[in-house]
């Protein structure tokens, strides 16, 4: 909205406002995955259900991914070696209430909710999918991580991992999952499909003192990423230990396990 007579308020006169652009809607991509085949991109978009992008030069003709219809999509993950398996999490629409998770077995063409959720109020958070698509690990917002190996029919709580931690699946070994507490210098490793995790210490090449914790500019500033085609090769986008958030994030190798 824009006005050219704001000073009219000084004389108790009305001001005139008008929309100076059309077709503008604020959206935020909260997560992305690019399957190894099939759709070019599958997006998790704030305030929307996210989209399956078969052609990056055109809008998705099918519209937002559903069912269920999401008010907000916080995470999406694809299976590296079985890319037809895609899982997304978020918050279902209050106009069309339903589960806060859904999955696709055909690369995002069609979607369906699972038979159950870990808890009735599980919502948002992050999702990780094993390389073979058989294991899904959902960390709902403010919640422990939960594991399913039957497309969401049953769930069990992962052991040895703090609550509310975003996990990453190894891109080669379907049994390996990782979590990280960057400022505490802790790496969590599972070799049994996220059933249990063990804690390991790690340091960045140039150090990162907990006392110098910066304010975040990016939701991905301290998230862990696994390298395609390399088992146990992990990366983060960090602030290089600086106290100022103005320094651009740069990738740093974390660990090889």
Short mmCIF file of C-alpha atoms in Angstrom, two decimals, residues 85-224:
data_model
loop_
_atom_site.label_atom_id
_atom_site.label_comp_id
_atom_site.label_asym_id
_atom_site.label_seq_id
_atom_site.Cartn_x
_atom_site.Cartn_y
_atom_site.Cartn_z
CA UNK A 85 9.01 -41.77 -1.49
CA UNK A 86 8.42 -38.22 -0.24
CA UNK A 87 7.16 -37.12 3.19
CA UNK A 88 6.05 -33.65 4.27
CA UNK A 89 5.04 -32.21 7.65
CA UNK A 90 3.33 -29.03 8.74
CA UNK A 91 -0.02 -27.84 10.10
CA UNK A 92 -3.29 -28.84 8.48
CA UNK A 93 -5.75 -26.17 7.43
CA UNK A 94 -8.27 -25.15 10.07
CA UNK A 95 -10.83 -25.11 7.24
CA UNK A 96 -9.95 -28.70 6.35
CA UNK A 97 -8.57 -30.24 9.57
CA UNK A 98 -6.58 -33.42 9.25
CA UNK A 99 -3.23 -34.97 10.00
CA UNK A 100 -0.16 -32.76 10.04
CA UNK A 101 1.84 -35.18 7.91
CA UNK A 102 1.34 -36.78 4.52
CA UNK A 103 3.37 -38.84 2.10
CA UNK A 104 3.67 -39.71 -1.55
CA UNK A 105 4.78 -42.98 -3.12
CA UNK A 106 4.80 -41.64 -6.67
CA UNK A 107 7.28 -38.75 -6.48
CA UNK A 108 4.74 -36.17 -5.32
CA UNK A 109 1.99 -36.73 -7.89
CA UNK A 110 -0.48 -37.92 -5.26
CA UNK A 111 -0.49 -37.61 -1.47
CA UNK A 112 -2.16 -39.32 1.46
CA UNK A 113 -2.07 -39.07 5.24
CA UNK A 114 -0.70 -42.00 7.26
CA UNK A 115 -2.86 -44.13 9.51
CA UNK A 116 -1.66 -42.35 12.66
CA UNK A 117 0.50 -39.59 14.12
CA UNK A 118 3.00 -40.03 16.99
CA UNK A 119 0.77 -37.95 19.28
CA UNK A 120 -2.64 -36.38 18.61
CA UNK A 121 -1.12 -32.89 18.73
CA UNK A 122 2.04 -33.62 16.70
CA UNK A 123 2.59 -30.82 14.22
CA UNK A 124 5.23 -28.94 12.20
CA UNK A 125 8.88 -29.61 12.97
CA UNK A 126 11.19 -31.49 10.62
CA UNK A 127 11.23 -34.80 8.77
CA UNK A 128 14.05 -37.12 7.66
CA UNK A 129 13.69 -40.13 5.36
CA UNK A 130 16.23 -42.94 5.07
CA UNK A 131 18.03 -43.49 1.77
CA UNK A 132 15.85 -46.52 1.00
CA UNK A 133 12.60 -44.78 2.01
CA UNK A 134 11.76 -47.40 4.64
CA UNK A 135 12.37 -45.29 7.76
CA UNK A 136 10.86 -41.89 8.49
CA UNK A 137 11.91 -39.80 11.48
CA UNK A 138 9.61 -36.93 12.44
CA UNK A 139 10.58 -34.41 15.09
CA UNK A 140 7.37 -32.46 15.68
CA UNK A 141 7.66 -28.94 17.02
CA UNK A 142 8.81 -28.98 20.66
CA UNK A 143 8.72 -32.76 20.71
CA UNK A 144 10.99 -35.82 20.82
CA UNK A 145 11.85 -37.53 17.55
CA UNK A 146 9.56 -40.37 16.46
CA UNK A 147 10.31 -43.20 14.07
CA UNK A 148 8.05 -45.18 11.75
CA UNK A 149 8.95 -48.09 9.48
CA UNK A 150 5.46 -48.84 8.19
CA UNK A 151 4.45 -45.59 6.47
CA UNK A 152 3.09 -44.07 9.67
CA UNK A 153 0.92 -46.96 10.85
CA UNK A 154 2.93 -47.11 14.10
CA UNK A 155 5.48 -44.81 15.74
CA UNK A 156 8.17 -45.25 18.40
CA UNK A 157 10.25 -42.63 20.17
CA UNK A 158 13.93 -42.40 19.22
CA UNK A 159 16.25 -42.88 22.18
CA UNK A 160 19.37 -40.90 23.08
CA UNK A 161 18.50 -37.78 21.12
CA UNK A 162 17.33 -34.44 22.64
CA UNK A 163 13.84 -33.17 21.87
CA UNK A 164 13.18 -30.65 19.14
CA UNK A 165 16.31 -31.57 17.18
CA UNK A 166 16.30 -31.63 13.40
CA UNK A 167 17.74 -34.89 12.10
CA UNK A 168 19.42 -35.73 8.82
CA UNK A 169 19.43 -39.07 7.01
CA UNK A 170 22.61 -40.42 5.49
CA UNK A 171 22.36 -40.23 1.70
CA UNK A 172 23.95 -43.69 1.23
CA UNK A 173 23.47 -45.88 4.33
CA UNK A 174 19.75 -46.28 5.16
CA UNK A 175 20.56 -47.18 8.78
CA UNK A 176 22.42 -43.96 9.60
CA UNK A 177 20.83 -40.78 10.94
CA UNK A 178 22.49 -37.73 12.46
CA UNK A 179 21.65 -34.87 14.79
CA UNK A 180 23.71 -31.94 16.00
CA UNK A 181 23.79 -29.48 18.88
CA UNK A 182 26.19 -26.99 17.35
CA UNK A 183 26.84 -24.65 20.25
CA UNK A 184 27.31 -27.51 22.70
CA UNK A 185 29.71 -29.28 20.34
CA UNK A 186 27.68 -32.50 20.24
CA UNK A 187 27.02 -34.81 17.32
CA UNK A 188 24.43 -37.59 17.63
CA UNK A 189 24.77 -40.72 15.49
CA UNK A 190 22.38 -43.60 14.90
CA UNK A 191 23.41 -46.75 13.07
CA UNK A 192 20.18 -48.67 13.71
CA UNK A 193 17.69 -46.66 11.71
CA UNK A 194 17.12 -43.91 14.33
CA UNK A 195 16.06 -46.34 17.05
CA UNK A 196 18.94 -45.21 19.28
CA UNK A 197 21.56 -42.47 19.10
CA UNK A 198 25.01 -42.15 20.65
CA UNK A 199 26.62 -38.83 21.48
CA UNK A 200 30.00 -37.75 20.13
CA UNK A 201 31.95 -34.56 20.64
CA UNK A 202 33.08 -32.52 17.66
CA UNK A 203 34.75 -29.20 16.95
CA UNK A 204 34.79 -27.04 13.87
CA UNK A 205 38.14 -26.50 12.15
CA UNK A 206 38.37 -22.93 13.46
CA UNK A 207 36.43 -23.51 16.66
CA UNK A 208 33.09 -22.32 17.87
CA UNK A 209 32.75 -21.28 21.52
CA UNK A 210 29.30 -21.60 23.06
CA UNK A 211 29.82 -18.21 24.69
CA UNK A 212 29.92 -16.59 21.25
CA UNK A 213 26.52 -17.82 20.14
CA UNK A 214 25.28 -15.45 17.41
CA UNK A 215 21.73 -14.48 16.74
CA UNK A 216 20.31 -16.43 13.84
CA UNK A 217 19.59 -14.86 10.49
CA UNK A 218 18.76 -18.17 8.89
CA UNK A 219 16.61 -21.07 10.01
CA UNK A 220 19.29 -23.30 8.46
CA UNK A 221 22.25 -21.66 10.18
CA UNK A 222 23.09 -24.64 12.38
CA UNK A 223 21.44 -27.51 10.55
CA UNK A 224 23.27 -30.62 9.46
#
